[in-house]
Coordinates of C-alpha atoms in Angstrom, one line a residue:
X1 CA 110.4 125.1 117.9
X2 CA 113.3 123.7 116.1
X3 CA 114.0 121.2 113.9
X4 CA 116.9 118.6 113.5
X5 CA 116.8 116.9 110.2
X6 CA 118.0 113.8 110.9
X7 CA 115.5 111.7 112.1
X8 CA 114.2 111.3 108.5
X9 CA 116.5 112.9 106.2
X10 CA 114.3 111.8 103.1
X11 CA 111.7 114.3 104.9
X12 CA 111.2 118.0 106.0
X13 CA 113.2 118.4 109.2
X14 CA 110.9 117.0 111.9
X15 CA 110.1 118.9 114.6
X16 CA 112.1 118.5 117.9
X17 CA 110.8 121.3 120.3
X18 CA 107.4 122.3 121.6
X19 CA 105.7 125.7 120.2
X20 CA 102.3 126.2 118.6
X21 CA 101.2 124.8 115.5
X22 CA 98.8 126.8 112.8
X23 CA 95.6 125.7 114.6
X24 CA 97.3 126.5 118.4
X25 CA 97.7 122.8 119.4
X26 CA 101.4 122.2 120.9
X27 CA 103.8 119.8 119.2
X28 CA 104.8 117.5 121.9
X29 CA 108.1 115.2 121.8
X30 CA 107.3 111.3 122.9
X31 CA 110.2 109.2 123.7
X32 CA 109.8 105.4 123.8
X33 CA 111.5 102.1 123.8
X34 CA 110.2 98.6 123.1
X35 CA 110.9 95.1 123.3
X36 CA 111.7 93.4 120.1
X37 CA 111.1 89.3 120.8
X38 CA 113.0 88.4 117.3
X39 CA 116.5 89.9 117.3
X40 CA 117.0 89.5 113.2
X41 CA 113.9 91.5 113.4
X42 CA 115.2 94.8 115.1
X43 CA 118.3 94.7 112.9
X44 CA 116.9 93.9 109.4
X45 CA 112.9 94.9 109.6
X46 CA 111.0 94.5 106.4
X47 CA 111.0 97.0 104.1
X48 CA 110.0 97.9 100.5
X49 CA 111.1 100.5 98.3
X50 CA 108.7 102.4 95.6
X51 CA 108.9 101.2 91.9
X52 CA 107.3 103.7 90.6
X53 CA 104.0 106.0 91.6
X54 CA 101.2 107.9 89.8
X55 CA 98.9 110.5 90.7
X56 CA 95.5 110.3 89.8
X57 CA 94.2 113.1 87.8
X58 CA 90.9 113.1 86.7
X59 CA 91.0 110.0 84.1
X60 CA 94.7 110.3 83.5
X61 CA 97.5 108.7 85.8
X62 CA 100.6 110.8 86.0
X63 CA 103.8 109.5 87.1
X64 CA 105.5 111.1 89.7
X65 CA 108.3 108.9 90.7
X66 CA 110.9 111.6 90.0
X67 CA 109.5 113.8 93.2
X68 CA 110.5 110.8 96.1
X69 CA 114.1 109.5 96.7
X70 CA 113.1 105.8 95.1
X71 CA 116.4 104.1 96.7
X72 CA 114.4 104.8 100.4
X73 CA 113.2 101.7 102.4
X74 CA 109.9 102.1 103.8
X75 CA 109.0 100.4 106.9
X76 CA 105.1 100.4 106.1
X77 CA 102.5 102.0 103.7
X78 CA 101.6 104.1 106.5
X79 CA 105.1 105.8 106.2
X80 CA 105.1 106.3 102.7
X81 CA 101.9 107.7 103.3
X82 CA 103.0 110.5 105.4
X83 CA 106.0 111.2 103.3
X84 CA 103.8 111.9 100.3
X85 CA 101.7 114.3 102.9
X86 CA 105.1 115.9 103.6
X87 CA 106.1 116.1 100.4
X88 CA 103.0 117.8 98.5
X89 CA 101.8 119.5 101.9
X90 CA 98.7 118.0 102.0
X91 CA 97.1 116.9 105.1
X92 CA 97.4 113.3 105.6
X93 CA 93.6 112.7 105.3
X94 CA 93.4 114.4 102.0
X95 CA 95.7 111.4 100.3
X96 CA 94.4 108.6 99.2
X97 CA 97.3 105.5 98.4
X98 CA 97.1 102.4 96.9
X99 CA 99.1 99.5 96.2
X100 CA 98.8 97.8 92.9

């Protein structure tokens, strides 16, 4: 298993090879390509960048912003939520986000 870094250099290295994971299931490597039917669309997607984020601790908020690269563009929630799995090595279902 290797890993290349560059995909998604605001993220661990992702992984570019096949070998087992930690619960023996095999990374696999997809490789697609789509149609895009607006071309402004496939050169200037929408994207949004993070202000600023809290964790919830008990009844207290705690800002964390200082812990992501705030100048990154997300491309959806969903991204930012698997970036903040990365990031604190959490599984992704043990994250919870919202958007205020």
């Amino acid at each position: 298993m290797t890993r290349c870094g560059s995909c998604h250099p605001h993220l661990s290295p992702c992984v570019t090879g096949a070998g087992p994971t930690s619960n023996g299931y095999f990374w696999v490597n997809f490789t697609f390509s789509s149609l895009v039917s607006n071309p402004v669309a496939a050169r200037e997607p929408a994207t949004f960048q993070v202000q600023q984020i809290w964790q919830q601790v008990d009844d207290q908020r705690r800002d964390v912003s200082h812990l992501i690269d705030r100048t990154y563009r997300y491309h959806s929630v969903r991204e930012l939520h698997w970036h903040l799995a990365d990031r604190f090595s959490r599984p992704i279902r043990s994250l919870a986000l919202s958007r205020v």
